[in-house]
Short mmCIF file of C-alpha atoms in Angstrom, two decimals:
data_model
loop_
_atom_site.label_atom_id
_atom_site.label_comp_id
_atom_site.label_asym_id
_atom_site.label_seq_id
_atom_site.Cartn_x
_atom_site.Cartn_y
_atom_site.Cartn_z
CA MET B 1 -8.67 -137.23 36.88
CA ILE B 2 -5.90 -138.61 39.10
CA SER B 3 -3.39 -136.34 37.41
CA THR B 4 -5.56 -133.29 38.08
CA TYR B 5 -5.94 -134.27 41.73
CA ARG B 6 -2.19 -134.73 42.13
CA SER B 7 -1.56 -131.37 40.49
CA THR B 8 -4.05 -129.64 42.79
CA ASN B 9 -2.60 -131.37 45.85
CA ALA B 10 0.96 -130.41 44.88
CA SER B 11 -0.13 -126.82 44.35
CA SER B 12 -1.75 -126.70 47.79
CA THR B 13 1.38 -128.15 49.37
CA ARG B 14 3.55 -125.53 47.70
CA ARG B 15 1.26 -122.74 48.89
CA LEU B 16 1.31 -124.13 52.43
CA SER B 17 5.09 -124.40 52.38
CA ALA B 18 5.37 -120.87 51.06
CA GLY B 19 3.03 -119.63 53.79
CA VAL B 20 5.04 -121.40 56.50
CA ALA B 21 8.27 -119.96 55.12
CA ILE B 22 6.84 -116.43 55.03
CA ALA B 23 5.54 -116.80 58.59
CA GLY B 24 8.90 -118.10 59.75
CA LEU B 25 10.76 -115.24 58.10
CA SER B 26 8.32 -112.74 59.61
CA LEU B 27 8.89 -114.15 63.10
CA LEU B 28 12.66 -114.08 62.56
CA ALA B 29 12.48 -110.46 61.43
CA SER B 30 10.33 -109.60 64.46
CA TRP B 31 12.77 -111.32 66.80
CA LEU B 32 15.73 -109.46 65.33
CA LEU B 33 13.90 -106.12 65.57
CA VAL B 34 12.77 -106.69 69.16
CA ARG B 35 16.28 -107.74 70.20
CA ALA B 36 17.81 -104.65 68.58
CA LYS B 37 15.24 -102.30 70.13
CA SER B 38 15.66 -103.88 73.59
CA ARG B 39 19.45 -103.66 73.51
CA ARG B 40 19.36 -100.08 72.35
CA ALA B 41 16.87 -99.16 75.09
CA GLU B 42 19.17 -100.66 77.72
CA ARG B 43 22.17 -98.79 76.29
CA ASP B 44 20.24 -95.53 76.35
CA HIS B 45 18.76 -96.17 79.81
CA PRO B 46 21.32 -98.01 81.96
CA PRO B 47 20.62 -98.67 85.65
CA THR B 48 21.15 -95.51 87.69
CA GLY B 49 20.61 -96.97 91.15
CA SER B 50 22.16 -99.74 93.24
CA PHE B 51 21.76 -103.50 93.38
CA ILE B 52 21.13 -105.84 96.27
CA THR B 53 20.67 -109.63 96.26
CA VAL B 54 18.20 -110.91 98.81
CA ASP B 55 16.63 -114.38 99.08
CA GLY B 56 18.55 -115.24 95.91
CA VAL B 57 16.93 -112.44 93.88
CA LYS B 58 18.92 -109.51 92.47
CA LEU B 59 17.00 -106.25 92.90
CA HIS B 60 17.69 -102.79 91.53
CA TYR B 61 16.65 -99.74 93.56
CA LEU B 62 16.90 -95.96 93.65
CA GLU B 63 17.77 -94.23 96.92
CA ARG B 64 17.78 -90.53 97.71
CA GLY B 65 17.74 -88.26 100.76
CA GLN B 66 17.98 -88.67 104.51
CA GLY B 67 15.46 -88.98 107.32
CA PRO B 68 12.55 -91.33 108.01
CA VAL B 69 12.43 -94.10 105.41
CA LEU B 70 9.83 -93.90 102.65
CA LEU B 71 9.38 -96.94 100.42
CA LEU B 72 7.85 -96.28 96.98
CA LEU B 73 6.20 -99.15 95.06
CA HIS B 74 5.47 -98.60 91.37
CA GLY B 75 2.54 -99.94 89.40
CA ASN B 76 2.34 -102.41 86.53
CA GLY B 77 4.06 -101.73 83.22
CA VAL B 78 6.64 -99.26 84.56
CA ASP B 79 9.55 -99.36 87.01
CA ALA B 80 11.00 -97.30 89.87
CA THR B 81 11.86 -94.43 87.52
CA ASP B 82 8.13 -93.71 87.26
CA TRP B 83 8.38 -92.07 90.70
CA GLU B 84 11.39 -90.10 89.48
CA HIS B 85 9.65 -88.90 86.32
CA SER B 86 6.59 -87.79 88.29
CA GLY B 87 8.82 -85.56 90.42
CA LEU B 88 7.68 -87.20 93.65
CA LEU B 89 10.90 -89.07 94.38
CA ASP B 90 13.10 -85.98 94.44
CA ALA B 91 10.49 -83.89 96.24
CA ALA B 92 10.14 -86.52 98.99
CA ALA B 93 13.92 -86.89 99.22
CA GLU B 94 14.11 -83.37 100.67
CA HIS B 95 12.51 -84.74 103.85
CA TYR B 96 12.85 -88.54 103.75
CA ARG B 97 15.26 -91.32 102.93
CA VAL B 98 13.44 -92.53 99.85
CA ILE B 99 13.92 -96.05 98.51
CA ALA B 100 12.17 -97.10 95.29
CA PHE B 101 12.66 -100.69 94.10
CA ASP B 102 12.13 -102.07 90.64
CA ARG B 103 9.65 -104.75 91.64
CA PRO B 104 10.60 -108.32 90.57
CA GLY B 105 10.92 -108.53 86.78
CA PHE B 106 10.62 -104.80 86.17
CA GLY B 107 13.42 -102.41 85.28
CA TYR B 108 16.64 -104.18 86.20
CA SER B 109 15.31 -106.51 88.91
CA GLU B 110 15.24 -110.27 88.45
CA ARG B 111 12.08 -112.40 88.57
CA PRO B 112 12.87 -116.11 89.00
CA ARG B 113 10.32 -118.39 87.34
CA THR B 114 10.45 -120.77 90.30
CA THR B 115 8.28 -118.36 92.33
CA VAL B 116 4.71 -117.19 91.79
CA TRP B 117 5.14 -113.49 92.55
CA THR B 118 1.90 -112.71 94.32
CA PRO B 119 1.58 -109.39 96.19
CA ASP B 120 2.36 -111.28 99.41
CA ARG B 121 5.56 -112.79 97.98
CA GLN B 122 6.72 -109.46 96.61
CA ALA B 123 6.04 -107.75 99.95
CA ARG B 124 8.04 -110.39 101.82
CA LEU B 125 10.98 -110.06 99.44
CA LEU B 126 11.05 -106.26 99.60
CA HIS B 127 10.75 -106.27 103.39
CA HIS B 128 13.79 -108.56 103.55
CA ALA B 129 15.62 -106.23 101.17
CA LEU B 130 14.88 -103.25 103.40
CA GLN B 131 16.19 -105.15 106.40
CA GLU B 132 19.41 -105.81 104.48
CA LEU B 133 19.62 -102.04 103.94
CA ASN B 134 19.42 -101.56 107.74
CA VAL B 135 15.88 -100.18 107.65
CA ASP B 136 13.89 -100.93 110.82
CA SER B 137 10.68 -99.13 109.85
CA ALA B 138 9.20 -97.35 106.84
CA ILE B 139 6.24 -95.46 105.49
CA VAL B 140 5.08 -97.39 102.43
CA ALA B 141 3.50 -95.70 99.41
CA GLY B 142 2.21 -97.60 96.40
CA HIS B 143 0.62 -96.70 93.09
CA SER B 144 -1.82 -98.94 91.20
CA TRP B 145 -0.59 -102.59 91.39
CA GLY B 146 1.98 -101.43 93.93
CA THR B 147 -0.82 -100.76 96.42
CA LEU B 148 -1.44 -104.51 96.63
CA VAL B 149 2.17 -105.01 97.70
CA ALA B 150 1.90 -102.13 100.16
CA LEU B 151 -1.23 -103.60 101.74
CA SER B 152 0.41 -107.03 101.93
CA MET B 153 3.39 -105.55 103.75
CA GLY B 154 1.12 -103.68 106.14
CA LEU B 155 -0.64 -106.93 107.00
CA GLN B 156 2.53 -109.02 107.25
CA VAL B 157 4.73 -106.71 109.34
CA PRO B 158 2.58 -104.00 110.98
CA GLU B 159 5.37 -103.32 113.49
CA PHE B 160 7.66 -102.42 110.56
CA VAL B 161 5.19 -100.37 108.49
CA ARG B 162 4.57 -96.89 109.95
CA GLY B 163 1.62 -96.33 107.65
CA LEU B 164 0.39 -96.72 104.07
CA VAL B 165 -0.23 -94.21 101.30
CA LEU B 166 -2.31 -95.85 98.58
CA VAL B 167 -2.59 -94.03 95.24
CA SER B 168 -5.03 -95.06 92.49
CA GLY B 169 -5.15 -98.61 93.79
CA TYR B 170 -7.01 -101.78 92.91
CA TYR B 171 -8.39 -103.31 96.10
CA TYR B 172 -11.42 -105.46 95.22
CA PRO B 173 -11.83 -108.10 92.48
CA SER B 174 -13.80 -107.20 89.37
CA VAL B 175 -14.14 -108.29 85.76
CA ARG B 176 -11.03 -107.02 83.93
CA MET B 177 -10.86 -107.33 80.15
CA ASP B 178 -7.36 -105.84 80.21
CA VAL B 179 -6.22 -108.86 82.24
CA LEU B 180 -7.43 -111.26 79.54
CA VAL B 181 -5.70 -109.21 76.86
CA GLY B 182 -2.46 -108.67 78.79
CA ALA B 183 -1.93 -112.13 80.34
CA PRO B 184 -0.89 -114.33 77.32
CA PRO B 185 2.82 -113.32 77.32
CA ALA B 186 3.12 -114.94 80.75
CA LEU B 187 2.08 -118.36 79.41
CA PRO B 188 4.83 -121.00 79.08
CA LEU B 189 6.17 -121.64 75.54
CA VAL B 190 3.50 -119.75 73.62
CA GLY B 191 4.01 -116.69 75.79
CA ASP B 192 7.77 -116.91 75.34
CA ALA B 193 7.36 -116.92 71.56
CA LEU B 194 5.02 -113.95 71.73
CA ARG B 195 7.26 -111.89 74.04
CA TYR B 196 10.26 -112.15 71.77
CA THR B 197 8.44 -111.49 68.50
CA VAL B 198 5.01 -109.95 67.93
CA ALA B 199 3.94 -108.88 71.46
CA PRO B 200 6.44 -106.00 71.80
CA LEU B 201 5.57 -104.74 68.31
CA ALA B 202 1.85 -104.88 69.06
CA GLY B 203 2.52 -103.18 72.39
CA ARG B 204 4.36 -100.37 70.67
CA LEU B 205 1.41 -99.80 68.32
CA ILE B 206 -1.09 -99.50 71.18
CA TRP B 207 1.30 -97.60 73.48
CA PRO B 208 -0.15 -94.12 72.80
CA ALA B 209 -3.73 -95.30 73.41
CA ALA B 210 -2.81 -97.22 76.58
CA ILE B 211 -0.91 -94.29 78.08
CA GLY B 212 -3.64 -91.88 77.04
CA ARG B 213 -6.19 -94.00 78.90
CA ALA B 214 -4.05 -93.99 82.05
CA PHE B 215 -3.77 -90.19 82.08
CA ALA B 216 -7.30 -89.42 80.85
CA PRO B 217 -9.09 -87.07 81.13
CA LEU B 218 -5.86 -85.07 81.42
CA PRO B 219 -3.27 -85.04 78.63
CA VAL B 220 -0.22 -87.26 78.99
CA SER B 221 2.34 -85.53 81.18
CA GLU B 222 5.47 -84.33 79.40
CA ARG B 223 7.45 -85.78 82.30
CA PHE B 224 6.10 -89.23 81.54
CA ARG B 225 7.49 -89.01 78.02
CA GLU B 226 10.90 -89.60 79.60
CA THR B 227 9.75 -93.22 79.95
CA SER B 228 11.17 -95.38 77.14
CA PRO B 229 8.46 -97.56 75.53
CA TRP B 230 11.08 -100.10 74.49
CA MET B 231 12.35 -100.47 78.07
CA VAL B 232 8.81 -101.32 79.10
CA LEU B 233 8.34 -103.67 76.12
CA ARG B 234 11.48 -105.74 76.63
CA PRO B 235 10.56 -109.45 76.67
CA ALA B 236 11.56 -109.98 80.32
CA GLN B 237 9.48 -107.03 81.51
CA LEU B 238 6.54 -108.09 79.34
CA ARG B 239 6.54 -111.41 81.20
CA ALA B 240 6.51 -109.63 84.56
CA ASN B 241 3.78 -107.28 83.40
CA ALA B 242 1.66 -110.14 82.06
CA ALA B 243 2.18 -112.25 85.17
CA ASP B 244 1.20 -109.39 87.47
CA SER B 245 -1.87 -108.76 85.31
CA SER B 246 -2.96 -112.36 85.76
CA LEU B 247 -2.34 -112.16 89.53
CA MET B 248 -4.19 -108.87 90.04
CA VAL B 249 -7.72 -110.22 90.53
CA PRO B 250 -6.78 -113.20 92.75
CA GLY B 251 -4.38 -110.96 94.67
CA ALA B 252 -7.13 -108.46 95.43
CA MET B 253 -9.52 -111.29 96.29
CA SER B 254 -7.08 -112.73 98.83
CA LEU B 255 -6.29 -109.36 100.41
CA ALA B 256 -9.90 -108.19 100.60
CA ARG B 257 -10.64 -110.95 103.11
CA ARG B 258 -7.96 -109.54 105.44
CA TYR B 259 -8.48 -105.78 105.28
CA GLY B 260 -10.22 -105.85 108.64
CA GLN B 261 -6.96 -107.04 110.24
CA LEU B 262 -5.02 -103.97 109.06
CA LYS B 263 -3.76 -101.97 112.06
CA VAL B 264 -1.60 -99.25 110.50
CA PRO B 265 -2.88 -95.79 109.48
CA VAL B 266 -3.80 -95.48 105.81
CA GLN B 267 -4.12 -92.54 103.43
CA ILE B 268 -6.18 -93.41 100.33
CA LEU B 269 -5.93 -91.17 97.26
CA SER B 270 -7.79 -91.46 93.97
CA GLY B 271 -8.88 -89.43 90.99
CA THR B 272 -12.64 -89.31 90.49
CA GLN B 273 -12.21 -90.09 86.78
CA ASP B 274 -9.82 -92.99 87.10
CA GLY B 275 -10.66 -95.25 84.15
CA VAL B 276 -8.25 -98.00 85.24
CA CYS B 277 -9.24 -98.47 88.90
CA ASP B 278 -12.70 -97.04 89.49
CA CYS B 279 -12.59 -94.96 92.68
CA GLY B 280 -16.09 -95.93 93.80
CA HIS B 281 -15.45 -99.66 93.56
CA ASN B 282 -11.97 -99.41 95.05
CA ALA B 283 -10.94 -96.29 97.01
CA GLU B 284 -14.30 -95.40 98.56
CA ARG B 285 -15.07 -99.03 99.38
CA LEU B 286 -11.68 -99.55 101.04
CA HIS B 287 -12.07 -96.38 103.08
CA ALA B 288 -15.42 -97.66 104.36
CA ALA B 289 -13.77 -100.94 105.37
CA LEU B 290 -10.81 -99.43 107.26
CA ARG B 291 -11.24 -97.65 110.57
CA HIS B 292 -7.80 -96.01 110.47
CA SER B 293 -8.03 -94.48 107.01
CA GLU B 294 -8.50 -91.10 105.39
CA LEU B 295 -9.80 -90.68 101.85
CA SER B 296 -8.87 -87.93 99.38
CA LEU B 297 -10.65 -87.78 96.01
CA THR B 298 -9.37 -85.40 93.35
CA PRO B 299 -11.98 -84.27 90.78
CA GLY B 300 -11.06 -84.35 87.11
CA VAL B 301 -8.01 -86.57 87.54
CA GLY B 302 -7.47 -90.09 86.23
CA HIS B 303 -5.18 -92.96 87.15
CA MET B 304 -1.85 -91.10 87.13
CA LEU B 305 -2.60 -88.98 90.18
CA HIS B 306 1.05 -88.84 91.25
CA TYR B 307 1.83 -86.91 88.05
CA ALA B 308 -1.19 -84.62 88.26
CA GLU B 309 -0.93 -83.92 92.01
CA PRO B 310 2.49 -84.92 93.38
CA GLY B 311 2.10 -82.33 96.15
CA LYS B 312 -1.10 -83.99 97.32
CA VAL B 313 0.63 -87.38 97.49
CA LEU B 314 3.53 -85.85 99.42
CA GLY B 315 1.02 -84.22 101.78
CA ALA B 316 -0.49 -87.64 102.49
CA ILE B 317 2.98 -89.02 103.21
CA ASP B 318 3.62 -86.15 105.64
CA ALA B 319 0.27 -86.84 107.30
CA ILE B 320 1.28 -90.46 107.91
CA ALA B 321 4.64 -89.31 109.25
CA ALA B 322 2.96 -86.94 111.69
CA GLN B 323 0.44 -89.57 112.75
CA ALA B 324 3.18 -92.16 113.24
CA GLY B 325 5.21 -89.77 115.35
CA VAL B 326 8.25 -89.51 113.09
CA PRO B 327 9.73 -86.19 111.96
CA ALA B 328 8.29 -85.05 108.66
CA HIS B 329 11.11 -82.68 107.89
CA ILE B 330 14.87 -83.06 108.29
CA PRO B 331 16.70 -79.74 107.69
CA THR B 332 18.96 -79.78 104.64
CA ALA B 333 22.68 -78.95 104.87
CA ARG B 334 21.95 -75.55 103.36
CA GLU B 335 19.20 -74.85 105.91
CA ASN B 336 21.53 -75.87 108.76
CA ALA B 337 24.27 -73.59 107.44
CA LEU B 338 21.88 -70.67 107.14
CA ALA B 339 20.54 -71.28 110.63
CA ALA B 340 24.05 -71.36 112.06
CA ALA B 341 24.84 -68.08 110.33
CA GLY B 342 21.71 -66.48 111.75
CA GLU B 343 20.29 -65.92 108.25
CA SER B 344 17.33 -68.24 108.51
CA GLY B 345 14.32 -68.61 110.73
CA VAL B 346 14.61 -72.41 110.65
#
């Protein structure tokens, strides 16, 4: 009887050891694959902008054009190139000096762990960065999570912000299942293990569905396909994405108490079929709360409005420029040359 027990116990121990070994090898294989994919993504998509270090944080940014300054703030899960892929960055650069930062932890910007990067903290950092770039005022446009940063900046430095353009934003707290699903990679220790092993692989599997939901009911834009999934799924960016997900609801809760203090003009844009940030709960409600706001709802469009209607977003930016009393159009060198030659009506 004792011999049978010992044999059974030894067999169970061997099975457990084998299971632990298989799990360990699987995690090692995942880590090696994620590292290889991340390095290749960075080789294929090197930084194309400039770097600036402000308040001890190294930030990467894209800058194009001349004229009144337009700051573009991207949403969660992407980086500044999202504005480039949508076509809005280059279109706006014909009339504005456009600056688009990789927000902390995204793209090639740092995200020190010593700071909790709330919308307020991100707004303060980016305002300081703009000051270092000799910017004394700016129109601020944000998409999705970036609208929280835009609103924070408008509240913090209304004398600096000429006006806000808020696209597909999240403005009021609500129950968010995607936050519960997306937050674990931001956890200490456990989150670190996940980010470097299974989380990027799981993220790659659900990538088509997640992007499809963002663009629904429209098909995914071909321009968006320029975005590299493995750049987005790098461990460092996964931490930033997860941390911002966990800060989204408390960030909106904190800001919602202060919307009545907002003094700058605001353009609010949303798609009526936004499945990520419901326009009724967010855009329409914010418009009702702000005296100096205009609301534009686009039927049949989802969360990625800046891809579906970049011209409409640019029109809202021009409206803010006109309202703020800054020139909305700076003639290009070609237009000036044509005018001088008497070949243009400009």
